[in-house]
Amino acid sequence: MKADVNKVKNLSIHVIIIIIITGLCCIHIRALDYIFIINDEFGYWAHAISTAGYDWKDLISQTPYYAWGYSIWLIPIIALLPSPGLWYKAAIGLNVLFLIFSYFLCYQSGRRLFRNADDKLMALVSFLVIIYPSNIVYAQAAWTESLSYMLVWLETYLIVRLDENFSNKYFVGALWVLIYAYAVHNRNIGAVAAGIIALSLVLIKHKKKFWYFPVLFLIMLVGYQGIDMVKNYQIQALWSNSKASGMNNVSLNAATITQYSSRIFEHTGHFLISLFGKYIYLLIGTELTLPIVIYKVFKDSISNIKDRDWWQDYYISKIWILLVAAFMYGICAIQMSYWPARQDYVVYARYMENGFGPILFLAIIYCIMYIRETRAGLLISGGSILIGILPVYYWVTHASGIFNTICSPVIGAFYQAMNSMPKAFGLLVIVLTIVFVVLFGITFCRDKKIKISVVLVGFALVYCVTGHYGGRYALGIRDMIDQKTVPLVEKISDDLKDYDIYYVRNDALDSTCMHPKYFQFLIPDRTIHVVLGEELEQLPDENVIIMVEPEDEEAVGYCERNMGAELIDETWLLRVYSMEGCEE
């Protein structure tokens, strides 16, 4: 009877957590009707929309290449639902499912890593890991972030299972997860590298025959070649081998290694600044607990060496958790080592945060379970913040461009709350001081229930508030774009439904043709053709809509000289003309 009661309680906790995760991700669902992180999202929808039979080829060819692994989830959405608004909401629903699945993978992994811990504690800590502010912010856009995050958790679960008991099924499954992660995004190569190392250690631990190693690398090679073949076909068929198709098109070859190596050796100072800034970001995001894990694993490693038992206590699983975080961190630091047009480049975190779910889980658990490690880790964090917060503030405030909160939600949340970078860092210092004092103070608390309650409530409060403010920037952009697109879309769809649509490309103003992509998504069955300014005279002289950049004086002048041209809309996005029987 008692077991049944516990099962009901655990089920109730899971249901409540699922409801809260869904609510946090979908609180603004009414406003989520179409793409707004324009090139990224358009690139992911491009594969799916083309498979479904729509013709967006002209604008696709002006878009940086994005991998296709996430896009296959969008194909049934397009096939089953009748409108772009519903497509987009369904994509947000997918993100919610990815996070819910991540929650259960985290929970199940945690139950194995800490078999003596209470199941309810595992559930609550897993919940905190999932509502990490960036997860909630990233889930409100149709891109790869939530899927990449889930794949890291799926790989974690499989490695934990392999760590305790080898199985060919789980081994091959772990390999295919790594291959698919690379198909979702090239930057997941960090997770792939960490996974190959962890799986090699699994083979050594379980004393598998030598031929397992060539099989491991053969499967990875076949998977990589398959992904590369699909990519090359897509670039030829949809991107027309355009100049834009070379952007984001990273392959595992000598050219890529040379390119990224040169970033480190030719711009060493910027790379070190990028490493340090993102380290401070992660200390803030993990509420100063990140060094607790590093200290604990290092301490356990020494103990294992002394005991001559390398494999005890899920050592391979913890090596994987550290490696995937470290490799994704390194890749992000290299990619964002210098970007003078971005004020947030020093603390840019989106490229690495999918790899930090498992290490955050360990950090929170260790914070609750171990006193010495918690104190040592917090002292490392406190010293790092004292040394690093002023330099990070200097680098952020002296960089040009905008602070893109979407890609740095943890620090961006403070900026959105205060609307001032000095005030944001001032508030940040106050919050970090409170967190340090509270966490360090509870290490002296003998009441375990109070200790657990303070940690859980503290993390939940900070993450919910930070997630709320971290998402405000994206909502503001959506609201601004919404006012400029919806009225025109309605006019084009109703009054001008038989007109051909052309966009005049001007590389000096917008080399990737961003602005018409909003409209292409919202009117998917109409093709927006891309032409150059000198091709305007070759267009039909009736039933034509022409979209031009407001600053493109030559194209604007041509349209206004034509007697039949009517200006039907003028915003900072586009000037839009309808032309009927135009003459010079």
Coordinates of C-alpha atoms in Angstrom, one line a residue:
M1 CA 0.0 0.0 0.0
K2 CA 2.8 2.4 0.9
A3 CA 4.5 1.7 -2.4
D4 CA 1.4 2.5 -4.3
V5 CA 1.0 5.8 -2.4
N6 CA 4.6 6.7 -3.2
K7 CA 4.0 5.9 -6.9
V8 CA 1.0 8.2 -6.9
K9 CA 3.0 11.0 -5.2
N10 CA 5.8 10.6 -7.7
L11 CA 3.4 10.6 -10.6
S12 CA 1.7 13.7 -9.2
I13 CA 5.1 15.5 -9.0
H14 CA 5.9 14.6 -12.6
V15 CA 2.5 15.8 -13.9
I16 CA 2.9 19.1 -12.0
I17 CA 6.4 19.6 -13.4
I18 CA 5.2 18.9 -16.9
I19 CA 2.5 21.4 -16.5
I20 CA 4.9 24.1 -15.2
I21 CA 7.4 23.5 -18.0
T22 CA 4.7 23.7 -20.6
G23 CA 3.3 26.9 -19.0
L24 CA 6.7 28.6 -18.9
C25 CA 7.4 27.8 -22.5
C26 CA 3.9 28.6 -23.8
I27 CA 3.0 31.6 -21.7
H28 CA 3.4 33.9 -24.8
I29 CA 2.1 31.3 -27.3
R30 CA -0.5 33.7 -28.8
A31 CA 2.3 36.0 -29.9
L32 CA 4.3 33.2 -31.5
D33 CA 3.0 33.1 -35.0
Y34 CA 6.0 33.3 -37.3
I35 CA 9.8 33.4 -37.6
F36 CA 11.7 36.3 -36.1
I37 CA 15.3 35.0 -35.7
I38 CA 15.2 35.4 -39.4
N39 CA 18.1 33.7 -41.1
D40 CA 18.4 30.8 -38.6
E41 CA 14.7 29.9 -38.6
F42 CA 14.2 30.5 -42.3
G43 CA 17.1 28.2 -43.0
Y44 CA 15.6 25.4 -40.9
W45 CA 12.2 25.8 -42.4
A46 CA 13.7 25.9 -45.9
H47 CA 14.4 22.1 -46.0
A48 CA 11.0 21.2 -44.7
I49 CA 9.0 23.7 -46.8
S50 CA 10.8 22.5 -50.0
T51 CA 10.1 18.9 -49.2
A52 CA 6.4 19.8 -48.7
G53 CA 6.3 21.2 -52.3
Y54 CA 6.5 25.0 -51.7
D55 CA 8.8 27.2 -53.8
W56 CA 11.0 29.5 -51.7
K57 CA 14.1 28.8 -53.7
D58 CA 15.0 32.4 -54.5
L59 CA 15.2 33.5 -50.9
I60 CA 16.7 30.1 -49.8
S61 CA 19.6 30.7 -52.1
Q62 CA 20.3 34.0 -50.3
T63 CA 20.3 32.4 -46.8
P64 CA 23.3 30.9 -45.0
Y65 CA 23.2 27.1 -45.0
Y66 CA 21.7 25.4 -42.0
A67 CA 21.7 21.7 -41.3
W68 CA 18.7 19.5 -41.9
G69 CA 18.4 17.3 -38.8
Y70 CA 15.9 19.5 -37.0
S71 CA 14.0 20.3 -40.2
I72 CA 12.7 16.7 -40.6
W73 CA 10.5 17.3 -37.5
L74 CA 8.9 20.3 -39.3
I75 CA 7.8 18.3 -42.4
P76 CA 4.8 16.6 -40.8
I77 CA 3.8 19.9 -39.2
I78 CA 3.6 21.6 -42.6
A79 CA 1.8 18.6 -44.1
L80 CA -0.9 18.3 -41.4
L81 CA -1.6 21.9 -40.4
P82 CA -3.3 24.5 -42.7
S83 CA -1.6 27.8 -41.9
P84 CA 1.9 29.2 -41.0
G85 CA 0.6 30.5 -37.6
L86 CA -0.3 26.9 -36.6
W87 CA 3.0 25.6 -38.1
Y88 CA 4.9 27.9 -35.8
K89 CA 2.9 27.1 -32.7
A90 CA 3.3 23.4 -33.4
A91 CA 7.1 23.9 -33.6
I92 CA 7.0 25.6 -30.2
G93 CA 5.0 22.6 -29.0
L94 CA 7.8 20.3 -30.3
N95 CA 10.3 22.3 -28.2
V96 CA 8.1 21.7 -25.1
L97 CA 8.1 18.0 -25.8
F98 CA 11.9 18.0 -26.2
L99 CA 12.3 19.7 -22.8
I100 CA 9.8 17.3 -21.2
F101 CA 11.7 14.3 -22.6
S102 CA 14.9 15.9 -21.4
Y103 CA 13.4 16.2 -17.9
F104 CA 12.7 12.4 -17.8
L105 CA 16.1 11.6 -19.2
C106 CA 17.7 13.8 -16.5
Y107 CA 15.5 12.1 -13.8
Q108 CA 16.3 8.6 -14.9
S109 CA 20.0 9.3 -15.3
G110 CA 20.0 10.9 -11.8
R111 CA 18.3 7.9 -10.2
R112 CA 21.2 5.7 -11.5
L113 CA 24.0 8.1 -10.6
F114 CA 22.6 8.6 -7.1
R115 CA 20.8 5.4 -6.2
N116 CA 20.5 6.3 -2.5
A117 CA 18.9 9.7 -3.2
D118 CA 15.2 10.3 -2.8
D119 CA 13.2 10.1 -6.0
K120 CA 11.3 13.3 -5.3
L121 CA 14.6 15.2 -4.8
M122 CA 15.8 13.8 -8.2
A123 CA 12.6 15.0 -9.8
L124 CA 12.8 18.5 -8.3
V125 CA 16.5 18.9 -9.2
S126 CA 15.8 17.7 -12.8
F127 CA 13.0 20.3 -13.0
L128 CA 15.4 23.1 -12.0
V129 CA 17.9 21.9 -14.6
I130 CA 15.2 22.1 -17.3
I131 CA 13.9 25.5 -16.4
Y132 CA 17.4 27.0 -16.7
P133 CA 16.6 30.4 -18.2
S134 CA 18.1 29.9 -21.6
N135 CA 16.1 26.7 -22.1
I136 CA 12.8 28.6 -21.6
V137 CA 13.9 31.5 -23.9
Y138 CA 15.3 29.2 -26.6
A139 CA 12.1 27.1 -26.6
Q140 CA 10.1 30.1 -27.8
A141 CA 11.7 30.0 -31.3
A142 CA 11.6 27.4 -34.1
W143 CA 15.3 26.4 -34.2
T144 CA 17.6 23.6 -33.0
E145 CA 18.4 24.6 -29.4
S146 CA 15.8 22.5 -27.6
L147 CA 16.5 19.5 -29.8
S148 CA 20.2 19.7 -29.3
Y149 CA 19.7 20.0 -25.6
M150 CA 17.6 16.9 -25.5
L151 CA 20.2 14.9 -27.6
V152 CA 22.9 15.7 -25.0
W153 CA 20.6 14.3 -22.3
L154 CA 19.7 11.2 -24.4
E155 CA 23.5 10.6 -24.9
T156 CA 24.0 11.1 -21.2
Y157 CA 21.3 8.5 -20.3
L158 CA 22.8 6.0 -22.8
I159 CA 26.3 6.4 -21.5
V160 CA 25.1 6.0 -17.9
R161 CA 23.5 2.8 -18.9
L162 CA 26.6 1.6 -20.7
D163 CA 28.8 2.6 -17.8
E164 CA 26.9 0.3 -15.5
N165 CA 26.3 -2.6 -17.9
F166 CA 27.4 -2.9 -21.5
S167 CA 24.8 -3.5 -24.2
N168 CA 25.2 -3.6 -28.0
K169 CA 21.8 -2.0 -28.3
Y170 CA 22.7 1.0 -26.1
F171 CA 26.2 1.2 -27.7
V172 CA 24.9 1.5 -31.3
G173 CA 22.1 3.8 -30.1
A174 CA 24.6 6.1 -28.5
L175 CA 26.6 6.2 -31.8
W176 CA 23.5 7.1 -33.8
V177 CA 22.5 9.9 -31.4
L178 CA 26.0 11.4 -31.9
I179 CA 25.6 11.1 -35.7
Y180 CA 22.1 12.7 -35.6
A181 CA 23.3 15.5 -33.3
Y182 CA 25.8 16.4 -36.0
A183 CA 23.0 16.4 -38.6
V184 CA 21.1 18.8 -36.3
H185 CA 23.9 21.3 -36.1
N186 CA 27.6 21.3 -37.1
R187 CA 28.7 22.9 -33.8
N188 CA 27.5 19.7 -32.0
I189 CA 30.8 18.3 -33.1
G190 CA 31.9 19.1 -29.6
A191 CA 29.3 16.6 -28.2
V192 CA 30.4 14.1 -30.9
A193 CA 34.0 14.3 -29.9
A194 CA 33.2 13.9 -26.2
G195 CA 30.9 11.0 -26.9
I196 CA 33.5 9.1 -28.9
I197 CA 36.0 9.5 -26.0
A198 CA 33.4 8.3 -23.5
L199 CA 32.3 5.3 -25.6
S200 CA 35.9 4.3 -26.1
L201 CA 36.4 4.3 -22.3
V202 CA 33.2 2.2 -22.1
L203 CA 34.8 -0.4 -24.4
I204 CA 38.0 -0.4 -22.3
K205 CA 36.1 -0.7 -19.0
H206 CA 34.0 -3.7 -20.1
K207 CA 37.1 -5.3 -21.8
K208 CA 35.4 -5.5 -25.2
K209 CA 37.2 -7.1 -28.1
F210 CA 39.5 -4.9 -30.2
W211 CA 37.2 -5.0 -33.3
Y212 CA 34.6 -2.9 -31.4
F213 CA 36.9 0.1 -31.9
P214 CA 37.0 0.0 -35.7
V215 CA 33.3 -0.6 -35.7
L216 CA 32.8 2.5 -33.6
F217 CA 34.8 4.7 -36.0
L218 CA 33.3 3.0 -39.1
I219 CA 29.7 3.8 -38.0
M220 CA 30.7 7.4 -37.3
L221 CA 32.4 7.7 -40.7
V222 CA 29.4 6.3 -42.5
G223 CA 27.1 8.6 -40.7
Y224 CA 29.3 11.6 -41.4
Q225 CA 29.5 10.7 -45.1
G226 CA 25.8 10.3 -45.3
I227 CA 25.2 13.7 -43.7
D228 CA 27.7 15.3 -46.0
M229 CA 26.0 13.8 -49.1
V230 CA 22.6 15.1 -48.1
K231 CA 24.1 18.5 -47.4
N232 CA 25.8 18.7 -50.8
Y233 CA 22.6 17.7 -52.5
Q234 CA 20.6 20.4 -50.7
I235 CA 23.2 23.1 -51.4
Q236 CA 23.0 22.3 -55.1
A237 CA 19.3 21.9 -55.3
L238 CA 18.0 24.6 -53.0
W239 CA 20.9 27.0 -52.4
S240 CA 22.1 26.9 -56.1
N241 CA 25.6 26.8 -54.8
S242 CA 25.2 30.5 -54.0
K243 CA 27.7 32.6 -52.1
A244 CA 25.4 32.4 -49.0
S245 CA 25.6 28.6 -49.0
G246 CA 29.2 28.8 -47.9
M247 CA 28.2 30.4 -44.6
N248 CA 27.7 28.0 -41.7
N249 CA 28.8 25.2 -44.1
V250 CA 31.5 23.7 -41.8
S251 CA 32.9 20.3 -42.7
L252 CA 35.4 18.1 -40.9
N253 CA 38.4 18.7 -43.1
A254 CA 41.8 20.3 -43.1
A255 CA 40.4 23.7 -44.2
T256 CA 38.1 23.8 -41.2
I257 CA 40.8 22.8 -38.8
T258 CA 43.2 25.4 -40.3
Q259 CA 40.5 28.1 -40.1
Y260 CA 39.7 27.6 -36.5
S261 CA 43.3 27.0 -35.5
S262 CA 44.2 30.4 -37.0
R263 CA 41.5 32.1 -35.0
I264 CA 43.3 30.9 -31.8
F265 CA 46.9 31.6 -32.9
E266 CA 46.3 34.8 -34.8
H267 CA 43.8 36.3 -32.4
T268 CA 45.0 34.8 -29.1
G269 CA 44.0 37.8 -27.0
H270 CA 40.5 37.8 -28.3
F271 CA 40.2 34.1 -27.8
L272 CA 41.3 34.3 -24.2
I273 CA 38.9 37.1 -23.5
S274 CA 36.1 35.0 -25.1
L275 CA 37.1 32.1 -22.9
F276 CA 37.1 34.1 -19.7
G277 CA 33.9 36.0 -20.5
K278 CA 32.0 32.8 -21.1
Y279 CA 33.4 31.2 -18.0
I280 CA 32.0 34.2 -15.9
Y281 CA 28.7 33.7 -17.8
L282 CA 28.5 30.1 -16.8
L283 CA 29.3 30.9 -13.2
I284 CA 26.4 33.3 -13.2
G285 CA 24.1 30.8 -15.0
T286 CA 24.8 28.0 -12.6
E287 CA 24.5 30.3 -9.6
L288 CA 28.2 29.9 -8.7
T289 CA 28.0 26.1 -8.5
L290 CA 29.9 25.0 -11.6
P291 CA 33.3 24.7 -9.8
I292 CA 31.8 22.4 -7.3
V293 CA 31.5 19.7 -9.9
I294 CA 35.0 20.2 -11.3
Y295 CA 36.5 20.1 -7.8
K296 CA 34.5 17.0 -6.8
V297 CA 35.4 15.0 -10.0
F298 CA 39.0 16.0 -9.7
K299 CA 39.0 14.9 -6.0
D300 CA 37.3 11.6 -7.0
S301 CA 39.9 11.0 -9.7
I302 CA 42.7 11.2 -7.2
S303 CA 40.9 8.8 -5.0
N304 CA 40.4 6.4 -7.8
I305 CA 44.1 6.5 -8.7
K306 CA 45.0 5.8 -5.1
D307 CA 42.5 2.9 -4.9
R308 CA 43.6 1.6 -8.3
D309 CA 40.0 1.5 -9.5
W310 CA 39.4 3.9 -12.4
W311 CA 35.9 2.8 -13.1
Q312 CA 34.1 3.1 -9.8
D313 CA 31.2 5.5 -9.1
Y314 CA 30.1 6.1 -12.7
Y315 CA 33.4 7.6 -13.5
I316 CA 33.0 7.4 -17.3
S317 CA 29.6 9.1 -17.1
K318 CA 31.1 12.0 -15.1
I319 CA 34.0 12.2 -17.6
W320 CA 31.4 12.5 -20.4
I321 CA 29.5 15.2 -18.5
L322 CA 32.7 17.2 -18.0
L323 CA 33.9 16.7 -21.6
V324 CA 30.7 17.7 -23.4
A325 CA 30.5 20.9 -21.4
A326 CA 34.2 21.6 -21.9
F327 CA 34.2 20.9 -25.7
M328 CA 31.0 23.0 -26.3
Y329 CA 32.4 25.8 -24.2
G330 CA 35.6 25.7 -26.2
I331 CA 33.8 25.7 -29.6
C332 CA 31.7 28.6 -28.5
A333 CA 34.7 30.6 -27.3
I334 CA 36.5 30.0 -30.7
Q335 CA 33.5 30.9 -32.8
M336 CA 32.7 34.0 -30.8
S337 CA 36.3 35.1 -30.1
Y338 CA 35.8 38.4 -31.9
W339 CA 32.7 39.9 -33.4
P340 CA 33.0 43.7 -33.3
A341 CA 29.4 44.2 -34.4
R342 CA 28.0 42.4 -31.3
Q343 CA 28.1 43.9 -27.8
D344 CA 27.4 40.5 -26.3
Y345 CA 30.2 38.6 -28.1
V346 CA 32.2 38.2 -24.9
V347 CA 29.3 36.5 -23.0
Y348 CA 27.6 34.9 -26.1
A349 CA 26.4 31.6 -24.7
R350 CA 23.9 30.0 -27.1
Y351 CA 26.5 27.8 -28.9
M352 CA 27.5 26.0 -25.7
E353 CA 24.5 25.9 -23.4
N354 CA 23.0 22.7 -24.8
G355 CA 26.0 20.9 -23.3
F356 CA 25.6 22.2 -19.8
G357 CA 22.4 20.4 -18.6
P358 CA 24.2 17.4 -17.1
I359 CA 26.9 19.4 -15.4
L360 CA 24.3 21.7 -13.9
F361 CA 22.4 18.7 -12.5
L362 CA 25.6 17.4 -10.8
A363 CA 26.3 20.9 -9.5
I364 CA 22.9 21.2 -7.8
I365 CA 23.1 17.7 -6.3
Y366 CA 26.7 18.2 -5.1
C367 CA 25.7 21.5 -3.5
I368 CA 23.1 19.6 -1.5
M369 CA 25.1 16.5 -0.7
Y370 CA 28.6 17.6 0.0
I371 CA 29.8 20.3 2.4
R372 CA 33.6 20.5 1.7
E373 CA 33.2 20.5 -2.1
T374 CA 30.5 23.1 -1.9
R375 CA 32.6 25.5 0.2
A376 CA 35.7 25.0 -2.0
G377 CA 33.7 25.4 -5.2
L378 CA 31.9 28.6 -3.9
L379 CA 35.2 30.1 -2.9
I380 CA 36.6 29.5 -6.4
S381 CA 33.4 31.1 -7.9
G382 CA 33.6 34.0 -5.5
G383 CA 37.2 34.7 -6.3
S384 CA 36.5 34.4 -10.1
I385 CA 33.6 36.9 -9.9
L386 CA 35.7 39.3 -7.9
I387 CA 38.5 39.2 -10.5
G388 CA 36.3 38.9 -13.6
I389 CA 33.1 40.9 -13.3
L390 CA 34.8 44.3 -13.9
P391 CA 36.7 43.2 -17.0
V392 CA 33.6 41.5 -18.4
Y393 CA 31.7 44.7 -17.8
Y394 CA 34.4 46.7 -19.6
W395 CA 34.5 44.4 -22.6
V396 CA 30.7 44.4 -22.9
T397 CA 30.3 48.2 -22.6
H398 CA 33.2 49.0 -24.9
A399 CA 32.0 46.7 -27.7
S400 CA 30.0 48.1 -30.6
G401 CA 26.6 47.0 -31.8
I402 CA 23.6 45.7 -29.8
F403 CA 23.4 43.4 -26.9
N404 CA 21.5 40.4 -28.3
T405 CA 19.7 39.0 -25.2
I406 CA 18.4 36.1 -27.3
C407 CA 21.9 34.6 -27.4
S408 CA 23.0 35.5 -23.8
P409 CA 19.8 35.3 -21.8
V410 CA 21.2 35.0 -18.3
I411 CA 23.1 38.3 -18.4
G412 CA 20.6 39.7 -20.9
A413 CA 17.8 39.3 -18.4
F414 CA 19.5 41.8 -16.0
Y415 CA 19.9 44.2 -18.9
Q416 CA 16.3 43.8 -19.9
A417 CA 15.1 44.4 -16.3
M418 CA 17.2 47.5 -15.8
N419 CA 17.4 48.9 -19.4
S420 CA 20.9 50.1 -18.6
M421 CA 24.2 48.1 -18.7
P422 CA 25.7 49.8 -15.6
K423 CA 22.5 49.2 -13.6
A424 CA 22.3 45.6 -14.9
F425 CA 25.8 44.8 -13.7
G426 CA 25.1 46.5 -10.4
L427 CA 22.1 44.4 -9.9
L428 CA 24.0 41.3 -11.0
V429 CA 26.7 41.9 -8.3
I430 CA 24.0 42.3 -5.7
V431 CA 22.2 39.0 -6.7
L432 CA 25.5 37.1 -6.9
T433 CA 26.5 38.3 -3.4
I434 CA 23.2 37.2 -2.0
V435 CA 23.5 33.8 -3.7
F436 CA 27.1 33.3 -2.4
V437 CA 26.1 34.2 1.2
V438 CA 23.1 32.0 1.2
L439 CA 24.8 29.0 -0.4
F440 CA 27.9 29.3 1.7
G441 CA 25.7 29.8 4.8
I442 CA 23.7 26.7 4.4
T443 CA 26.9 24.6 4.4
F444 CA 26.8 25.2 8.1
C445 CA 23.2 24.1 8.4
R446 CA 22.6 20.7 10.1
D447 CA 19.0 20.4 9.1
K448 CA 19.0 18.6 5.7
K449 CA 15.4 19.5 4.9
I450 CA 16.1 23.3 5.4
K451 CA 19.2 23.0 3.2
I452 CA 17.4 21.2 0.4
S453 CA 14.5 23.6 0.6
V454 CA 16.8 26.7 0.4
V455 CA 18.7 25.3 -2.6
L456 CA 15.5 24.3 -4.5
V457 CA 13.5 27.4 -3.8
G458 CA 16.5 29.7 -4.5
F459 CA 17.3 28.2 -7.8
A460 CA 13.6 28.1 -8.9
L461 CA 13.1 31.7 -7.9
V462 CA 16.2 33.0 -9.7
Y463 CA 15.6 30.9 -12.8
C464 CA 12.0 31.8 -13.2
V465 CA 12.6 35.6 -12.8
T466 CA 15.7 35.4 -15.1
G467 CA 13.8 33.4 -17.7
H468 CA 11.0 35.9 -17.7
Y469 CA 13.2 38.9 -18.2
G470 CA 15.5 37.0 -20.6
G471 CA 12.5 36.5 -23.0
R472 CA 11.4 40.2 -23.0
Y473 CA 13.9 41.1 -25.8
A474 CA 12.5 38.5 -28.2
L475 CA 8.9 39.6 -27.4
G476 CA 9.7 43.2 -28.1
I477 CA 11.2 42.2 -31.5
R478 CA 8.1 40.2 -32.3
D479 CA 5.8 43.0 -31.4
M480 CA 7.7 45.5 -33.5
I481 CA 7.9 43.2 -36.5
D482 CA 4.2 42.2 -36.1
Q483 CA 3.1 45.8 -36.5
K484 CA 5.0 46.1 -39.8
T485 CA 4.1 42.8 -41.4
V486 CA 0.6 41.7 -40.5
P487 CA -1.3 44.6 -42.2
L488 CA 0.7 44.2 -45.4
V489 CA 0.4 40.4 -45.5
E490 CA -3.4 40.8 -45.2
K491 CA -3.4 43.2 -48.1
I492 CA -1.2 41.0 -50.3
S493 CA -3.2 37.9 -49.5
D494 CA -6.6 39.5 -50.1
D495 CA -6.4 42.5 -52.5
L496 CA -3.3 41.6 -54.4
K497 CA -3.5 37.8 -54.4
D498 CA -2.9 37.4 -58.1
Y499 CA 0.2 39.6 -58.2
D500 CA 3.7 38.3 -58.7
I501 CA 6.1 39.4 -55.9
Y502 CA 9.6 40.6 -56.5
Y503 CA 12.3 41.7 -54.0
V504 CA 15.1 43.9 -55.2
R505 CA 18.4 42.6 -53.7
N506 CA 21.0 45.2 -52.6
D507 CA 24.1 43.5 -51.2
A508 CA 25.4 46.7 -49.7
L509 CA 22.3 47.0 -47.6
D510 CA 21.3 43.4 -46.8
S511 CA 23.4 40.6 -48.3
T512 CA 21.1 37.8 -47.1
C513 CA 17.7 39.4 -48.0
M514 CA 16.4 39.2 -44.5
H515 CA 13.3 41.4 -44.5
P516 CA 11.2 39.7 -47.2
K517 CA 11.7 36.4 -45.4
Y518 CA 9.1 37.4 -42.8
F519 CA 6.5 37.7 -45.6
Q520 CA 7.6 34.6 -47.4
F521 CA 6.9 32.5 -44.3
L522 CA 3.5 34.2 -43.8
I523 CA 2.4 33.7 -47.4
P524 CA 4.1 30.4 -48.1
D525 CA 2.2 29.5 -51.3
R526 CA 3.4 32.7 -53.1
T527 CA 7.0 32.8 -54.3
I528 CA 9.0 35.9 -53.6
H529 CA 11.4 36.3 -56.5
V530 CA 14.7 38.0 -56.0
V531 CA 16.0 40.3 -58.6
L532 CA 18.8 42.9 -58.9
G533 CA 18.2 46.6 -59.4
E534 CA 19.3 46.5 -63.1
E535 CA 16.7 43.8 -63.7
L536 CA 13.7 45.9 -62.7
E537 CA 13.1 47.0 -66.3
Q538 CA 12.7 43.4 -67.4
L539 CA 9.7 42.8 -65.0
P540 CA 6.2 42.5 -66.2
D541 CA 4.4 45.9 -66.3
E542 CA 1.2 44.8 -64.6
N543 CA 0.1 42.7 -61.6
V544 CA 3.4 43.1 -59.9
I545 CA 4.4 43.8 -56.3
I546 CA 7.9 45.1 -55.8
M547 CA 9.7 45.1 -52.4
V548 CA 12.7 47.3 -52.0
E549 CA 14.9 48.4 -49.1
P550 CA 14.0 51.9 -48.0
E551 CA 17.6 53.0 -48.3
D552 CA 18.0 51.6 -51.9
E553 CA 17.6 55.0 -53.6
E554 CA 18.1 53.6 -57.1
A555 CA 15.3 51.0 -56.8
V556 CA 13.0 53.4 -55.0
G557 CA 13.6 56.0 -57.7
Y558 CA 12.7 53.5 -60.4
C559 CA 9.5 52.5 -58.8
E560 CA 8.4 56.1 -58.2
R561 CA 9.2 57.2 -61.8
N562 CA 6.7 54.6 -63.1
M563 CA 3.4 56.2 -63.5
G564 CA 1.5 53.1 -62.6
A565 CA 3.4 52.4 -59.4
E566 CA 1.5 52.8 -56.1
L567 CA 3.2 52.9 -52.7
I568 CA 1.2 50.5 -50.6
D569 CA 3.4 50.3 -47.6
E570 CA 6.5 52.1 -46.1
T571 CA 8.2 50.9 -43.0
W572 CA 11.8 50.5 -41.8
L573 CA 11.5 47.0 -43.1
L574 CA 10.6 47.6 -46.7
R575 CA 9.0 50.0 -49.2
V576 CA 6.4 48.0 -51.1
Y577 CA 4.9 49.1 -54.5
S578 CA 2.1 47.6 -56.6
M579 CA 2.5 48.2 -60.3
E580 CA -0.3 48.1 -63.0
G581 CA 0.6 49.0 -66.5
C582 CA 3.7 50.9 -65.5
E583 CA 5.5 53.1 -68.1
E584 CA 8.6 55.2 -67.8

